[in-house]
PDB file of C-alpha atoms in Angstrom:
ATOM      1  CA  UNK G1324      87.758  63.431 -75.510  1.00  0.00           C
ATOM      2  CA  UNK G1325      86.869  66.676 -74.031  1.00  0.00           C
ATOM      3  CA  UNK G1326      87.337  69.632 -76.037  1.00  0.00           C
ATOM      4  CA  UNK G1327      90.344  71.685 -75.660  1.00  0.00           C
ATOM      5  CA  UNK G1328      90.038  75.457 -74.930  1.00  0.00           C
ATOM      6  CA  UNK G1329      91.633  76.618 -78.310  1.00  0.00           C
ATOM      7  CA  UNK G1330      90.435  75.580 -82.122  1.00  0.00           C
ATOM      8  CA  UNK G1331      91.209  75.714 -85.533  1.00  0.00           C
ATOM      9  CA  UNK G1332      91.379  79.694 -87.108  1.00  0.00           C
ATOM     10  CA  UNK G1333      90.139  78.288 -90.584  1.00  0.00           C
ATOM     11  CA  UNK G1334      87.459  75.578 -89.694  1.00  0.00           C
ATOM     12  CA  UNK G1335      86.757  76.465 -86.391  1.00  0.00           C
ATOM     13  CA  UNK G1336      85.530  73.402 -85.655  1.00  0.00           C
ATOM     14  CA  UNK G1337      88.777  71.342 -84.592  1.00  0.00           C
ATOM     15  CA  UNK G1338      89.818  71.821 -80.882  1.00  0.00           C
ATOM     16  CA  UNK G1339      93.238  71.417 -78.893  1.00  0.00           C
ATOM     17  CA  UNK G1340      94.184  72.196 -76.172  1.00  0.00           C
ATOM     18  CA  UNK G1341      97.359  74.098 -77.374  1.00  0.00           C
ATOM     19  CA  UNK G1342      99.415  75.230 -80.213  1.00  0.00           C
ATOM     20  CA  UNK G1343     101.964  72.311 -80.241  1.00  0.00           C
ATOM     21  CA  UNK G1344      98.817  69.642 -80.530  1.00  0.00           C
ATOM     22  CA  UNK G1345      97.464  71.946 -83.424  1.00  0.00           C
ATOM     23  CA  UNK G1346     100.946  72.293 -85.009  1.00  0.00           C
ATOM     24  CA  UNK G1347     101.390  68.295 -85.016  1.00  0.00           C
ATOM     25  CA  UNK G1348      97.413  67.445 -86.250  1.00  0.00           C
ATOM     26  CA  UNK G1349      97.822  69.624 -88.927  1.00  0.00           C
ATOM     27  CA  UNK G1350     100.992  67.862 -90.313  1.00  0.00           C
ATOM     28  CA  UNK G1351      99.452  64.572 -89.732  1.00  0.00           C
ATOM     29  CA  UNK G1352      96.164  65.262 -91.824  1.00  0.00           C
ATOM     30  CA  UNK G1353      94.085  68.183 -90.728  1.00  0.00           C
ATOM     31  CA  UNK G1354      95.448  70.513 -93.811  1.00  0.00           C
ATOM     32  CA  UNK G1355      93.508  67.972 -95.902  1.00  0.00           C
ATOM     33  CA  UNK G1356      90.468  67.690 -94.094  1.00  0.00           C
ATOM     34  CA  UNK G1357      90.040  71.309 -92.617  1.00  0.00           C
ATOM     35  CA  UNK G1358      86.978  73.388 -93.797  1.00  0.00           C
ATOM     36  CA  UNK G1359      85.550  69.717 -95.531  1.00  0.00           C
ATOM     37  CA  UNK G1360      82.880  68.718 -92.915  1.00  0.00           C
ATOM     38  CA  UNK G1361      79.131  70.480 -93.510  1.00  0.00           C
ATOM     39  CA  UNK G1362      77.524  73.320 -91.103  1.00  0.00           C
ATOM     40  CA  UNK G1363      75.443  70.554 -89.467  1.00  0.00           C
ATOM     41  CA  UNK G1364      77.962  68.082 -88.628  1.00  0.00           C
ATOM     42  CA  UNK G1365      77.904  66.733 -85.223  1.00  0.00           C
ATOM     43  CA  UNK G1366      80.180  67.830 -82.488  1.00  0.00           C
ATOM     44  CA  UNK G1367      82.023  64.990 -82.941  1.00  0.00           C
ATOM     45  CA  UNK G1368      83.861  66.357 -85.825  1.00  0.00           C
ATOM     46  CA  UNK G1369      85.623  68.750 -83.366  1.00  0.00           C
ATOM     47  CA  UNK G1370      87.872  66.273 -81.775  1.00  0.00           C
ATOM     48  CA  UNK G1371      90.954  65.708 -84.219  1.00  0.00           C
ATOM     49  CA  UNK G1372      90.795  62.818 -86.103  1.00  0.00           C
ATOM     50  CA  UNK G1373      93.964  60.741 -85.077  1.00  0.00           C
ATOM     51  CA  UNK G1374      93.263  59.175 -82.245  1.00  0.00           C
ATOM     52  CA  UNK G1375      96.769  57.886 -81.193  1.00  0.00           C
ATOM     53  CA  UNK G1376      96.580  61.212 -79.179  1.00  0.00           C
ATOM     54  CA  UNK G1377      93.647  59.977 -77.048  1.00  0.00           C
ATOM     55  CA  UNK G1378      94.151  57.613 -74.229  1.00  0.00           C
ATOM     56  CA  UNK G1379      91.803  54.352 -73.686  1.00  0.00           C
ATOM     57  CA  UNK G1380      89.002  55.154 -71.135  1.00  0.00           C
ATOM     58  CA  UNK G1381      88.667  52.818 -68.097  1.00  0.00           C
ATOM     59  CA  UNK G1382      86.162  52.985 -64.994  1.00  0.00           C
ATOM     60  CA  UNK G1383      87.947  53.113 -62.111  1.00  0.00           C
ATOM     61  CA  UNK G1384      86.678  51.106 -59.117  1.00  0.00           C
ATOM     62  CA  UNK G1385      87.432  52.008 -55.174  1.00  0.00           C
ATOM     63  CA  UNK G1386      87.462  49.410 -53.029  1.00  0.00           C
ATOM     64  CA  UNK G1387      89.241  49.543 -49.837  1.00  0.00           C
ATOM     65  CA  UNK G1388      92.276  47.436 -49.436  1.00  0.00           C
ATOM     66  CA  UNK G1389      91.905  44.540 -47.304  1.00  0.00           C
ATOM     67  CA  UNK G1390      94.392  43.333 -44.953  1.00  0.00           C
ATOM     68  CA  UNK G1391      96.139  39.657 -45.457  1.00  0.00           C
ATOM     69  CA  UNK G1392      94.940  37.140 -43.082  1.00  0.00           C
ATOM     70  CA  UNK G1393      96.799  33.665 -42.433  1.00  0.00           C
ATOM     71  CA  UNK G1394      94.494  30.666 -43.772  1.00  0.00           C
ATOM     72  CA  UNK G1395      91.427  30.209 -42.128  1.00  0.00           C
ATOM     73  CA  UNK G1396      91.960  26.957 -39.335  1.00  0.00           C
ATOM     74  CA  UNK G1397      89.422  24.542 -40.647  1.00  0.00           C
ATOM     75  CA  UNK G1398      91.021  24.480 -43.995  1.00  0.00           C
ATOM     76  CA  UNK G1399      90.049  20.681 -45.250  1.00  0.00           C
ATOM     77  CA  UNK G1400      92.905  18.045 -44.837  1.00  0.00           C
ATOM     78  CA  UNK G1401      93.881  17.933 -48.745  1.00  0.00           C
ATOM     79  CA  UNK G1402      94.886  21.549 -48.148  1.00  0.00           C
ATOM     80  CA  UNK G1403      96.451  20.867 -44.705  1.00  0.00           C
ATOM     81  CA  UNK G1404      98.395  17.782 -46.348  1.00  0.00           C
ATOM     82  CA  UNK G1405      99.293  20.054 -49.695  1.00  0.00           C
ATOM     83  CA  UNK G1406     101.012  22.326 -46.666  1.00  0.00           C
ATOM     84  CA  UNK G1407     102.582  19.679 -44.859  1.00  0.00           C
ATOM     85  CA  UNK G1408     104.317  18.614 -48.468  1.00  0.00           C
ATOM     86  CA  UNK G1409     105.986  22.099 -49.107  1.00  0.00           C
ATOM     87  CA  UNK G1410     106.978  22.438 -45.687  1.00  0.00           C
ATOM     88  CA  UNK G1411     108.911  18.761 -46.580  1.00  0.00           C
ATOM     89  CA  UNK G1412     110.169  20.214 -49.884  1.00  0.00           C
ATOM     90  CA  UNK G1413     111.475  23.665 -48.456  1.00  0.00           C
ATOM     91  CA  UNK G1414     113.194  21.473 -45.491  1.00  0.00           C
ATOM     92  CA  UNK G1415     114.574  19.487 -48.098  1.00  0.00           C
ATOM     93  CA  UNK G1416     115.682  22.480 -50.175  1.00  0.00           C
ATOM     94  CA  UNK G1417     116.890  24.415 -47.374  1.00  0.00           C
ATOM     95  CA  UNK G1418     119.338  21.321 -46.708  1.00  0.00           C
ATOM     96  CA  UNK G1419     120.348  21.284 -50.093  1.00  0.00           C
ATOM     97  CA  UNK G1420     121.256  25.297 -49.729  1.00  0.00           C
ATOM     98  CA  UNK G1421     123.325  24.627 -46.415  1.00  0.00           C
ATOM     99  CA  UNK G1422     125.592  21.885 -47.986  1.00  0.00           C
ATOM    100  CA  UNK G1423     126.243  24.445 -51.418  1.00  0.00           C
ATOM    101  CA  UNK G1424     127.212  27.167 -48.831  1.00  0.00           C
ATOM    102  CA  UNK G1425     129.408  24.826 -46.819  1.00  0.00           C
ATOM    103  CA  UNK G1426     131.581  24.409 -50.120  1.00  0.00           C
ATOM    104  CA  UNK G1427     131.968  28.683 -50.619  1.00  0.00           C
ATOM    105  CA  UNK G1428     134.986  30.496 -49.287  1.00  0.00           C
ATOM    106  CA  UNK G1429     134.070  32.867 -46.672  1.00  0.00           C
ATOM    107  CA  UNK G1430     135.233  35.890 -48.610  1.00  0.00           C
ATOM    108  CA  UNK G1431     132.309  34.463 -51.566  1.00  0.00           C
ATOM    109  CA  UNK G1432     129.749  34.486 -48.794  1.00  0.00           C
ATOM    110  CA  UNK G1433     130.484  38.032 -47.511  1.00  0.00           C
ATOM    111  CA  UNK G1434     130.008  39.327 -50.961  1.00  0.00           C
ATOM    112  CA  UNK G1435     126.406  37.405 -51.455  1.00  0.00           C
ATOM    113  CA  UNK G1436     125.561  38.929 -48.468  1.00  0.00           C
ATOM    114  CA  UNK G1437     126.113  42.283 -49.247  1.00  0.00           C
ATOM    115  CA  UNK G1438     125.051  41.734 -52.909  1.00  0.00           C
ATOM    116  CA  UNK G1439     121.072  42.421 -51.649  1.00  0.00           C
ATOM    117  CA  UNK G1440     121.226  46.113 -50.976  1.00  0.00           C
ATOM    118  CA  UNK G1441     118.853  48.005 -49.047  1.00  0.00           C
ATOM    119  CA  UNK G1442     117.833  49.740 -52.206  1.00  0.00           C
ATOM    120  CA  UNK G1443     116.581  46.402 -53.357  1.00  0.00           C
ATOM    121  CA  UNK G1444     114.752  45.483 -49.960  1.00  0.00           C
ATOM    122  CA  UNK G1445     112.755  48.781 -51.000  1.00  0.00           C
ATOM    123  CA  UNK G1446     111.985  47.337 -54.162  1.00  0.00           C
ATOM    124  CA  UNK G1447     110.731  43.982 -52.985  1.00  0.00           C
ATOM    125  CA  UNK G1448     108.615  45.452 -50.484  1.00  0.00           C
ATOM    126  CA  UNK G1449     107.193  47.355 -52.907  1.00  0.00           C
ATOM    127  CA  UNK G1450     106.489  44.532 -55.025  1.00  0.00           C
ATOM    128  CA  UNK G1451     104.860  42.258 -52.641  1.00  0.00           C
ATOM    129  CA  UNK G1452     102.671  45.376 -51.478  1.00  0.00           C
ATOM    130  CA  UNK G1453     101.090  45.642 -54.853  1.00  0.00           C
ATOM    131  CA  UNK G1454     101.229  41.989 -55.949  1.00  0.00           C
ATOM    132  CA  UNK G1455      97.896  41.133 -53.719  1.00  0.00           C
ATOM    133  CA  UNK G1456      96.153  43.786 -56.410  1.00  0.00           C
ATOM    134  CA  UNK G1457      98.404  43.918 -59.627  1.00  0.00           C
ATOM    135  CA  UNK G1458      95.462  46.347 -61.109  1.00  0.00           C
ATOM    136  CA  UNK G1459      95.620  48.825 -58.784  1.00  0.00           C
ATOM    137  CA  UNK G1460      96.430  52.238 -60.355  1.00  0.00           C
ATOM    138  CA  UNK G1461      95.958  54.436 -57.545  1.00  0.00           C
ATOM    139  CA  UNK G1462      96.364  54.336 -53.689  1.00  0.00           C
ATOM    140  CA  UNK G1463      94.452  56.764 -51.735  1.00  0.00           C
ATOM    141  CA  UNK G1464      94.959  57.488 -48.475  1.00  0.00           C
ATOM    142  CA  UNK G1465      94.856  61.148 -47.663  1.00  0.00           C
ATOM    143  CA  UNK G1466      96.671  62.369 -44.545  1.00  0.00           C
ATOM    144  CA  UNK G1467      97.526  58.590 -43.627  1.00  0.00           C
ATOM    145  CA  UNK G1468      99.969  56.567 -44.099  1.00  0.00           C
ATOM    146  CA  UNK G1469     102.379  57.801 -46.494  1.00  0.00           C
ATOM    147  CA  UNK G1470     103.156  56.743 -50.130  1.00  0.00           C
ATOM    148  CA  UNK G1471     104.537  53.485 -50.809  1.00  0.00           C
ATOM    149  CA  UNK G1472     108.359  54.464 -52.646  1.00  0.00           C
ATOM    150  CA  UNK G1473     109.695  52.237 -54.772  1.00  0.00           C
ATOM    151  CA  UNK G1474     113.301  53.196 -53.891  1.00  0.00           C
ATOM    152  CA  UNK G1475     114.828  54.622 -51.392  1.00  0.00           C
ATOM    153  CA  UNK G1476     116.184  57.697 -53.769  1.00  0.00           C
ATOM    154  CA  UNK G1477     114.732  60.944 -54.326  1.00  0.00           C
ATOM    155  CA  UNK G1478     112.206  60.764 -51.823  1.00  0.00           C
ATOM    156  CA  UNK G1479     110.841  64.346 -50.562  1.00  0.00           C
ATOM    157  CA  UNK G1480     111.300  65.928 -47.211  1.00  0.00           C
ATOM    158  CA  UNK G1481     109.413  68.176 -45.643  1.00  0.00           C
ATOM    159  CA  UNK G1482     110.905  71.562 -46.873  1.00  0.00           C
ATOM    160  CA  UNK G1483     110.568  70.303 -50.383  1.00  0.00           C
ATOM    161  CA  UNK G1484     106.849  70.094 -50.546  1.00  0.00           C
ATOM    162  CA  UNK G1485     105.889  73.663 -50.872  1.00  0.00           C
ATOM    163  CA  UNK G1486     102.991  75.436 -49.120  1.00  0.00           C
ATOM    164  CA  UNK G1487      99.639  75.966 -50.449  1.00  0.00           C
ATOM    165  CA  UNK G1488      98.696  79.124 -51.965  1.00  0.00           C
ATOM    166  CA  UNK G1489      96.280  79.590 -48.923  1.00  0.00           C
ATOM    167  CA  UNK G1490      99.603  79.403 -46.755  1.00  0.00           C
ATOM    168  CA  UNK G1491      98.660  75.669 -45.332  1.00  0.00           C
ATOM    169  CA  UNK G1492     101.073  72.772 -45.645  1.00  0.00           C
ATOM    170  CA  UNK G1493     100.338  70.402 -48.002  1.00  0.00           C
ATOM    171  CA  UNK G1494     100.115  66.838 -47.141  1.00  0.00           C
ATOM    172  CA  UNK G1495     100.078  62.921 -49.072  1.00  0.00           C
ATOM    173  CA  UNK G1496      96.322  62.578 -50.710  1.00  0.00           C
ATOM    174  CA  UNK G1497      97.137  60.147 -52.895  1.00  0.00           C
ATOM    175  CA  UNK G1498      99.195  57.869 -55.456  1.00  0.00           C
ATOM    176  CA  UNK G1499      99.330  56.759 -58.805  1.00  0.00           C
ATOM    177  CA  UNK G1500     100.689  53.445 -59.231  1.00  0.00           C
ATOM    178  CA  UNK G1501     103.074  52.523 -62.758  1.00  0.00           C
ATOM    179  CA  UNK G1502     100.507  50.113 -63.571  1.00  0.00           C
ATOM    180  CA  UNK G1503      98.848  52.686 -65.072  1.00  0.00           C
ATOM    181  CA  UNK G1504     101.492  53.271 -67.894  1.00  0.00           C
ATOM    182  CA  UNK G1505     100.298  49.458 -68.987  1.00  0.00           C
ATOM    183  CA  UNK G1506      96.420  50.534 -69.333  1.00  0.00           C
ATOM    184  CA  UNK G1507      97.586  53.521 -70.752  1.00  0.00           C
ATOM    185  CA  UNK G1508      99.500  51.318 -73.647  1.00  0.00           C
ATOM    186  CA  UNK G1509     102.606  53.802 -72.936  1.00  0.00           C
ATOM    187  CA  UNK G1510     104.729  51.236 -71.412  1.00  0.00           C
ATOM    188  CA  UNK G1511     106.819  50.258 -73.881  1.00  0.00           C
ATOM    189  CA  UNK G1512     110.589  50.758 -74.379  1.00  0.00           C
ATOM    190  CA  UNK G1513     112.671  53.338 -75.485  1.00  0.00           C
ATOM    191  CA  UNK G1514     111.172  56.878 -75.977  1.00  0.00           C
ATOM    192  CA  UNK G1515     107.520  56.835 -73.773  1.00  0.00           C
ATOM    193  CA  UNK G1516     106.307  58.267 -70.401  1.00  0.00           C
ATOM    194  CA  UNK G1517     107.655  56.457 -67.426  1.00  0.00           C
ATOM    195  CA  UNK G1518     107.581  56.095 -63.301  1.00  0.00           C
ATOM    196  CA  UNK G1519     107.981  54.459 -60.629  1.00  0.00           C
ATOM    197  CA  UNK G1520     105.127  56.621 -58.774  1.00  0.00           C
ATOM    198  CA  UNK G1521     103.612  59.768 -58.964  1.00  0.00           C
ATOM    199  CA  UNK G1522     102.699  61.196 -55.428  1.00  0.00           C
ATOM    200  CA  UNK G1523     100.318  64.047 -55.041  1.00  0.00           C
ATOM    201  CA  UNK G1524     100.330  66.481 -52.315  1.00  0.00           C
ATOM    202  CA  UNK G1525      97.484  68.797 -51.979  1.00  0.00           C
ATOM    203  CA  UNK G1526      96.159  71.448 -49.324  1.00  0.00           C
ATOM    204  CA  UNK G1527      95.745  70.370 -45.724  1.00  0.00           C
ATOM    205  CA  UNK G1528      92.764  73.081 -45.546  1.00  0.00           C
ATOM    206  CA  UNK G1529      90.894  71.907 -48.493  1.00  0.00           C
ATOM    207  CA  UNK G1530      91.066  75.472 -49.855  1.00  0.00           C
ATOM    208  CA  UNK G1531      89.329  76.968 -53.234  1.00  0.00           C
ATOM    209  CA  UNK G1532      85.947  74.945 -52.109  1.00  0.00           C
ATOM    210  CA  UNK G1533      84.388  73.634 -55.050  1.00  0.00           C
ATOM    211  CA  UNK G1534      83.913  76.319 -57.503  1.00  0.00           C
ATOM    212  CA  UNK G1535      87.400  76.225 -59.117  1.00  0.00           C
ATOM    213  CA  UNK G1536      90.607  73.879 -59.574  1.00  0.00           C
ATOM    214  CA  UNK G1537      93.501  75.214 -58.006  1.00  0.00           C
ATOM    215  CA  UNK G1538      97.148  73.654 -58.571  1.00  0.00           C
ATOM    216  CA  UNK G1539      98.724  71.225 -56.385  1.00  0.00           C
ATOM    217  CA  UNK G1540     101.824  69.506 -55.900  1.00  0.00           C
ATOM    218  CA  UNK G1541     102.968  65.993 -57.615  1.00  0.00           C
ATOM    219  CA  UNK G1542     106.612  64.036 -56.771  1.00  0.00           C
ATOM    220  CA  UNK G1543     108.067  61.939 -59.636  1.00  0.00           C
ATOM    221  CA  UNK G1544     109.857  59.115 -58.477  1.00  0.00           C
ATOM    222  CA  UNK G1545     111.595  56.843 -61.006  1.00  0.00           C
ATOM    223  CA  UNK G1546     112.625  53.988 -60.137  1.00  0.00           C
ATOM    224  CA  UNK G1547     116.502  52.774 -58.796  1.00  0.00           C
ATOM    225  CA  UNK G1548     118.938  51.586 -61.302  1.00  0.00           C
ATOM    226  CA  UNK G1549     119.834  49.142 -58.971  1.00  0.00           C
ATOM    227  CA  UNK G1550     116.044  47.593 -59.745  1.00  0.00           C
ATOM    228  CA  UNK G1551     115.608  44.480 -61.349  1.00  0.00           C
TER     229      UNK G1551
END
């Protein structure tokens, strides 16, 4: 909803970030409404009428990621009983699986063992990590642990991350998670933006101060074709 740096040359009120969006808005209705607003209209009229170009706004809550701890040893008897039942069911299921495996030939077993590739393991690790906070849209850890990758493919090497304009190296600061696509309502199939994760690298020396914006570096990693 912030006003762009460009405006309509005719009414001087509708604001745009660039000529492409101005052309789209003109074809989708601004040609009919251009010049119809009175001089006393509020500034809201300067925003194009077609809200499909605007993403919904949310508040971002910042919380530390808590490590997973085992269950408290003081759980009640019901919890202990449920755990015992689960263990028994898993044991019975394991026995059934063993019987099924014994009926398979060696070649089939070998093929099954190779089915889970390293790529799938990386993706499963990613899913397990984000399952603790499924609504998480940003993981921030400047200069700490590296990003959580969705794939073993298309990972940047040190030479792939360009230095800052000041000459300092860029380091990992935060990554944008794919859950944001759902919140922005653009996670539909077909022609839509998509990513596995977006990893942002920023100047290690934080040059530029607070008086200006500086261009940093972002690495886009898509899901592997083998991930399901």
